[in-house]
Short mmCIF file of C-alpha atoms in Angstrom, two decimals:
data_model
loop_
_atom_site.label_atom_id
_atom_site.label_comp_id
_atom_site.label_asym_id
_atom_site.label_seq_id
_atom_site.Cartn_x
_atom_site.Cartn_y
_atom_site.Cartn_z
CA MET A 3 -28.03 1.32 5.99
CA SER A 4 -27.32 2.17 9.62
CA PHE A 5 -24.92 0.26 11.84
CA PRO A 6 -26.02 -3.39 12.13
CA SER A 7 -26.76 -5.33 15.28
CA ILE A 8 -24.19 -7.79 16.56
CA VAL A 9 -26.41 -10.69 15.47
CA ASP A 10 -26.84 -9.31 11.95
CA ALA A 11 -23.09 -8.75 11.77
CA GLY A 12 -22.49 -12.43 12.58
CA LEU A 13 -20.63 -11.75 15.82
CA SER A 14 -21.19 -13.32 19.25
CA LEU A 15 -21.15 -11.66 22.65
CA ARG A 16 -19.60 -14.81 24.11
CA ARG A 17 -16.53 -14.91 21.91
CA ARG A 18 -13.23 -13.10 22.23
CA TYR A 19 -12.12 -10.83 19.39
CA LEU A 20 -9.01 -8.88 18.56
CA VAL A 21 -9.94 -5.40 17.32
CA GLY A 22 -7.68 -3.48 14.96
CA VAL A 23 -7.69 0.13 16.18
CA SER A 24 -5.52 2.67 14.38
CA GLY A 25 -7.07 5.63 16.17
CA GLY A 26 -8.70 6.90 12.99
CA ARG A 27 -12.42 7.56 12.57
CA ASP A 28 -13.37 4.12 11.21
CA SER A 29 -11.69 2.04 13.92
CA ILE A 30 -12.86 4.36 16.70
CA ALA A 31 -16.46 4.01 15.49
CA LEU A 32 -15.96 0.24 15.27
CA LEU A 33 -14.69 -0.11 18.85
CA HIS A 34 -17.43 2.12 20.26
CA TRP A 35 -20.12 0.18 18.36
CA LEU A 36 -18.80 -3.15 19.64
CA MET A 37 -18.85 -1.88 23.22
CA GLU A 38 -22.33 -0.39 22.81
CA GLU A 39 -23.59 -3.71 21.46
CA GLY A 40 -22.34 -5.48 24.57
CA CYS A 41 -19.04 -6.98 23.36
CA ARG A 42 -16.65 -6.91 26.31
CA ASN A 43 -14.21 -9.72 25.58
CA LEU A 44 -12.09 -7.58 23.28
CA VAL A 45 -8.36 -7.04 22.84
CA VAL A 46 -7.41 -3.66 21.36
CA CYS A 47 -4.55 -4.07 18.87
CA HIS A 48 -2.54 -1.19 17.40
CA LEU A 49 0.39 -1.47 14.99
CA ASN A 50 2.69 1.54 14.69
CA HIS A 51 3.79 1.67 11.05
CA GLY A 52 6.60 4.09 11.81
CA LEU A 53 5.72 6.33 8.85
CA ARG A 54 4.67 9.56 10.59
CA GLY A 55 7.37 10.15 13.18
CA ARG A 56 6.03 11.55 16.45
CA GLN A 57 2.47 11.47 15.13
CA SER A 58 2.66 7.67 14.92
CA GLY A 59 3.71 7.51 18.57
CA ALA A 60 0.89 9.88 19.51
CA ASP A 61 -1.59 7.62 17.71
CA ALA A 62 -0.41 4.64 19.77
CA ALA A 63 -0.66 6.61 23.02
CA PHE A 64 -4.19 7.74 22.11
CA VAL A 65 -5.36 4.18 21.47
CA ARG A 66 -3.64 2.97 24.66
CA ARG A 67 -5.55 5.53 26.73
CA LEU A 68 -8.79 4.60 24.99
CA ALA A 69 -8.33 0.90 25.72
CA LYS A 70 -7.51 1.68 29.36
CA SER A 71 -10.63 3.84 29.69
CA HIS A 72 -12.73 0.85 28.61
CA GLY A 73 -10.81 -1.58 30.79
CA LEU A 74 -9.65 -3.54 27.74
CA PRO A 75 -6.30 -5.26 27.15
CA PHE A 76 -4.02 -3.30 24.81
CA GLU A 77 -1.38 -4.76 22.52
CA THR A 78 0.95 -2.81 20.28
CA ALA A 79 4.09 -3.20 18.19
CA LYS A 80 6.16 -1.05 15.87
CA VAL A 81 7.25 -2.02 12.36
CA ARG A 82 9.14 0.22 9.95
CA VAL A 83 6.87 -0.47 7.02
CA ASP A 84 8.99 1.60 4.64
CA GLN A 85 12.03 -0.56 5.38
CA LEU A 86 9.96 -3.73 5.03
CA ALA A 87 8.66 -2.55 1.65
CA GLU A 88 12.16 -1.79 0.38
CA LYS A 89 13.59 -5.06 1.66
CA GLN A 90 10.87 -7.25 0.16
CA GLY A 91 10.17 -5.25 -2.99
CA LEU A 92 6.61 -4.35 -1.99
CA SER A 93 4.53 -1.19 -2.15
CA LEU A 94 3.99 0.64 1.14
CA GLU A 95 0.35 -0.47 1.10
CA GLU A 96 1.21 -4.12 0.56
CA ALA A 97 4.00 -4.04 3.15
CA GLY A 98 1.64 -2.43 5.67
CA ARG A 99 -0.99 -5.10 5.09
CA LYS A 100 1.58 -7.87 5.48
CA ALA A 101 2.92 -6.36 8.70
CA ARG A 102 -0.58 -6.00 10.15
CA LEU A 103 -1.48 -9.61 9.40
CA GLU A 104 1.66 -10.93 11.06
CA PHE A 105 1.05 -8.63 14.04
CA PHE A 106 -2.53 -9.86 14.46
CA LYS A 107 -1.39 -13.46 14.16
CA SER A 108 1.25 -13.01 16.87
CA ILE A 109 -1.28 -11.41 19.25
CA GLY A 110 -3.81 -14.09 18.37
CA LYS A 111 -1.37 -16.74 19.58
CA ILE A 112 -0.96 -14.99 22.93
CA TYR A 113 -4.73 -14.79 23.52
CA ARG A 114 -5.58 -17.99 21.63
CA CYS A 115 -7.84 -15.93 19.42
CA PRO A 116 -7.49 -16.06 15.62
CA ARG A 117 -10.42 -13.65 15.05
CA VAL A 118 -9.71 -10.02 14.13
CA VAL A 119 -12.46 -7.39 13.74
CA LEU A 120 -11.64 -4.58 11.31
CA GLY A 121 -13.36 -1.28 10.55
CA HIS A 122 -13.55 -1.43 6.74
CA HIS A 123 -16.76 0.09 5.38
CA ALA A 124 -18.66 0.28 2.08
CA ASP A 125 -16.56 3.10 0.60
CA ASP A 126 -13.43 1.05 1.31
CA GLN A 127 -15.06 -1.79 -0.60
CA VAL A 128 -15.71 0.42 -3.64
CA GLU A 129 -12.12 1.67 -3.63
CA THR A 130 -10.80 -1.89 -3.30
CA VAL A 131 -12.85 -3.13 -6.26
CA LEU A 132 -11.70 -0.24 -8.46
CA MET A 133 -8.10 -0.79 -7.37
CA ASN A 134 -8.27 -4.50 -8.19
CA LEU A 135 -9.96 -3.84 -11.53
CA CYS A 136 -7.29 -1.41 -12.69
CA ARG A 137 -4.44 -3.57 -11.36
CA GLY A 138 -5.80 -6.62 -13.13
CA THR A 139 -5.83 -8.87 -10.07
CA GLY A 140 -9.17 -10.41 -11.04
CA ASN A 141 -10.56 -10.00 -7.51
CA LEU A 142 -13.62 -7.90 -8.35
CA GLY A 143 -15.55 -9.32 -5.41
CA GLY A 144 -13.50 -7.09 -3.12
CA MET A 145 -13.27 -7.72 0.60
CA ARG A 146 -15.47 -10.24 2.39
CA SER A 147 -17.32 -9.69 5.63
CA VAL A 148 -15.64 -12.92 6.78
CA SER A 149 -12.40 -14.21 5.29
CA GLU A 150 -9.44 -16.35 6.26
CA VAL A 151 -5.91 -15.33 5.42
CA SER A 152 -2.70 -17.34 5.51
CA THR A 153 0.37 -15.80 7.10
CA VAL A 154 3.91 -17.06 7.55
CA THR A 155 2.98 -18.38 11.00
CA GLY A 156 -0.59 -19.61 10.44
CA ARG A 157 -4.11 -18.52 9.55
CA ILE A 158 -6.32 -15.77 10.93
CA GLN A 159 -9.97 -14.89 10.38
CA LEU A 160 -10.75 -11.32 9.37
CA LEU A 161 -14.20 -9.98 10.27
CA ARG A 162 -15.59 -6.78 8.72
CA PRO A 163 -19.01 -6.16 10.28
CA LEU A 164 -19.28 -2.59 8.92
CA LEU A 165 -18.72 -3.49 5.28
CA GLY A 166 -22.27 -2.41 4.44
CA VAL A 167 -21.96 0.96 6.22
CA TRP A 168 -21.02 4.05 4.17
CA ARG A 169 -18.39 6.59 5.16
CA ASN A 170 -20.97 9.35 5.72
CA GLU A 171 -22.81 7.01 8.14
CA VAL A 172 -19.56 6.45 10.06
CA ASP A 173 -19.07 10.21 10.27
CA ALA A 174 -22.66 10.65 11.50
CA TYR A 175 -22.11 7.94 14.14
CA LEU A 176 -18.99 9.71 15.42
CA GLU A 177 -20.83 13.02 15.63
CA VAL A 178 -23.88 11.61 17.39
CA HIS A 179 -21.75 9.94 20.05
CA GLY A 180 -19.23 12.78 20.33
CA LEU A 181 -16.27 10.49 19.69
CA SER A 182 -12.71 11.80 19.37
CA PHE A 183 -10.31 10.26 16.86
CA ARG A 184 -6.90 10.84 15.31
CA GLU A 185 -6.59 12.46 11.89
CA ASP A 186 -4.06 10.65 9.72
CA GLY A 187 -2.49 13.15 7.33
CA SER A 188 -1.43 10.33 5.01
CA ASN A 189 -5.10 9.76 4.14
CA SER A 190 -4.96 12.88 2.01
CA SER A 191 -1.57 12.14 0.49
CA GLU A 192 -1.78 11.19 -3.17
CA GLU A 193 1.35 9.11 -2.79
CA PHE A 194 -0.99 6.20 -2.03
CA LEU A 195 -3.10 4.65 -4.77
CA ARG A 196 -6.18 4.22 -2.59
CA ASN A 197 -6.19 7.92 -1.80
CA ARG A 198 -5.97 8.82 -5.49
CA ILE A 199 -8.91 6.54 -6.22
CA ARG A 200 -10.90 8.19 -3.42
CA SER A 201 -10.08 11.78 -4.33
CA ARG A 202 -9.89 11.55 -8.13
CA LEU A 203 -11.38 8.43 -9.68
CA VAL A 204 -14.61 8.07 -7.70
CA PRO A 205 -15.59 11.76 -8.17
CA CYS A 206 -14.73 11.47 -11.86
CA LEU A 207 -16.99 8.42 -12.24
CA LYS A 208 -19.81 10.25 -10.44
CA GLU A 209 -19.45 13.20 -12.79
CA THR A 210 -19.19 11.03 -15.90
CA PHE A 211 -22.29 8.95 -15.13
CA ARG A 212 -24.09 11.88 -13.43
CA ARG A 213 -25.05 9.72 -10.49
CA ASP A 214 -23.52 8.09 -7.43
CA VAL A 215 -21.91 4.97 -8.88
CA ARG A 216 -20.69 3.64 -5.54
CA ARG A 217 -23.80 1.56 -4.84
CA ALA A 218 -23.71 0.02 -8.32
CA ILE A 219 -20.07 -0.95 -7.79
CA GLY A 220 -20.97 -2.37 -4.39
CA ARG A 221 -23.76 -4.50 -5.89
CA ALA A 222 -21.45 -5.75 -8.64
CA ALA A 223 -18.89 -6.69 -6.00
CA ALA A 224 -21.51 -8.69 -4.05
CA LEU A 225 -22.56 -10.62 -7.18
CA THR A 226 -18.95 -11.29 -8.17
CA ALA A 227 -18.08 -12.38 -4.64
CA ALA A 228 -20.79 -15.06 -4.70
CA GLU A 229 -19.51 -16.42 -8.02
CA SER A 230 -15.92 -16.22 -6.79
CA ASP A 231 -16.78 -18.15 -3.63
CA PHE A 232 -18.29 -20.89 -5.82
CA LEU A 233 -15.01 -21.15 -7.74
CA ASP A 234 -13.04 -21.18 -4.49
CA GLU A 235 -15.06 -24.20 -3.34
CA ALA A 236 -14.17 -25.91 -6.62
CA VAL A 237 -10.50 -25.10 -5.98
CA GLN A 238 -10.67 -26.64 -2.51
CA ALA A 239 -12.26 -29.75 -4.00
CA SER A 240 -9.58 -30.05 -6.70
CA ASP A 241 -7.00 -32.77 -6.11
CA VAL A 242 -3.67 -31.02 -6.69
CA SER A 243 -1.28 -33.12 -4.65
CA GLY A 244 1.52 -31.39 -2.82
CA ARG A 245 -0.34 -28.08 -2.37
CA SER A 246 -0.30 -28.50 1.41
CA ARG A 247 3.48 -28.82 1.22
CA GLY A 248 3.82 -25.65 -0.83
CA GLN A 249 3.95 -27.40 -4.22
CA LEU A 250 1.62 -27.88 -7.17
CA SER A 251 1.49 -31.07 -9.22
CA VAL A 252 2.00 -30.18 -12.89
CA PRO A 253 0.21 -33.28 -14.32
CA LYS A 254 -2.84 -32.73 -12.12
CA MET A 255 -2.90 -28.99 -12.78
CA ARG A 256 -3.02 -29.68 -16.52
CA LYS A 257 -6.25 -31.64 -16.09
CA LEU A 258 -8.04 -28.63 -14.63
CA ASP A 259 -10.06 -26.09 -16.61
CA VAL A 260 -8.11 -22.89 -17.34
CA ALA A 261 -10.33 -20.90 -14.96
CA LEU A 262 -9.56 -23.34 -12.13
CA GLN A 263 -5.86 -23.38 -13.01
CA ARG A 264 -5.75 -19.63 -12.55
CA ARG A 265 -7.72 -19.75 -9.32
CA VAL A 266 -5.53 -22.53 -7.86
CA ILE A 267 -2.35 -20.65 -8.76
CA LEU A 268 -3.70 -17.42 -7.25
CA ALA A 269 -4.63 -19.17 -3.99
CA TRP A 270 -1.30 -21.01 -3.95
CA LEU A 271 0.78 -17.85 -4.41
CA ARG A 272 -1.14 -15.97 -1.74
CA GLY A 273 -0.90 -18.94 0.60
CA GLN A 274 2.87 -18.84 0.17
CA GLY A 275 2.95 -15.18 1.20
CA ILE A 276 3.42 -13.69 -2.27
CA GLY A 277 1.92 -10.20 -2.43
CA SER A 278 0.88 -7.97 -5.36
CA VAL A 279 -0.32 -10.96 -7.41
CA ASN A 280 -1.97 -9.78 -10.63
CA PHE A 281 -3.11 -11.50 -13.84
CA ASP A 282 0.33 -11.32 -15.46
CA VAL A 283 1.98 -13.02 -12.47
CA VAL A 284 -0.60 -15.82 -12.52
CA GLU A 285 -0.17 -16.32 -16.27
CA ARG A 286 3.61 -16.47 -16.02
CA VAL A 287 3.31 -19.22 -13.43
CA ARG A 288 0.63 -20.99 -15.48
CA SER A 289 2.95 -20.99 -18.51
CA MET A 290 5.22 -23.36 -16.62
CA LEU A 291 2.57 -26.07 -16.86
CA ASN A 292 3.80 -26.45 -20.43
CA GLU A 293 7.10 -28.30 -20.13
CA GLU A 294 8.30 -26.77 -23.39
CA ARG A 295 8.19 -23.32 -21.79
CA VAL A 296 10.39 -21.73 -19.12
CA ALA A 297 11.00 -23.58 -15.86
CA LYS A 298 11.53 -20.49 -13.71
CA VAL A 299 9.66 -17.15 -13.45
CA ASN A 300 10.11 -14.06 -11.28
CA LEU A 301 7.60 -13.29 -8.53
CA PRO A 302 7.01 -10.13 -6.46
CA GLY A 303 9.14 -9.81 -3.35
CA ASN A 304 12.35 -11.06 -5.02
CA LYS A 305 11.10 -14.65 -5.12
CA TYR A 306 10.80 -17.22 -7.91
CA ALA A 307 8.46 -19.98 -9.00
CA ARG A 308 10.27 -23.01 -10.39
CA ARG A 309 9.23 -26.25 -12.11
CA GLN A 310 11.20 -29.34 -11.22
CA GLN A 311 10.30 -33.04 -11.24
CA LYS A 312 6.75 -32.29 -12.44
CA ALA A 313 6.01 -29.95 -9.54
CA LEU A 314 5.88 -26.18 -9.07
CA PHE A 315 7.43 -24.66 -5.98
CA ILE A 316 8.61 -21.28 -4.72
CA GLU A 317 12.11 -20.31 -3.71
#
């Protein structure tokens, strides 16, 4: 497909949006498309991850100049993602995601705007689904075009209007409009799992099946997402007292079907800011519903889930 219209993307010309702009090809295409479609109430947001030395500073300066050329507000911050990852026991990718969400939330408070537009596209979706499959997270629906995420300081809405656009279409858009962007050398580094999936796994799957499997994976993700959303509605309807206070009621959790138990625990852990949650983590927490089993389990990020007085909580 080509780039959608604003209406088809579910956006409104009347609303304000924060726009995540790294300076790379995807976010540059996103910002240009929004402006071309008539969106003017935008705030350009750039987080310096502090991973590429002077290049990171040059990225920030590039995005600043771009925002100024469009007459748009520009907001930036710097976070040493490597130090955050080490401190909290996270991967660089997970630490970067956590830092970005907190950054967007802080800017959203300033502008009273909890809506963030991101430049993820269809190839990103394929890579995310494959990553989740191999990690065992159970999230085979991948990213959503609209999703809400909890952070330490509140909730933000993530909007991905280009999720149905393929990488080659983004490249064609950049070429047609003569847009300049910043090349991030880390995108070719195989230190990051996503890059290895892009450069090794996807080509291997194409060769093995002798066809482009990306569209099949994308369709599977869409089907799984619809089923997953149905389960999420069931989770929201479940009466598990104490969840809003960061706790889960053990007696009420036991009454739920196993599939709903897992889904509630997954949502609970993510809502409490626990990253890198996979099937094994969920099952360890679920084992505490049996009072004859352990009453404390380790969680990512040097945290723990504990059972006490018929409730589960995190410390």
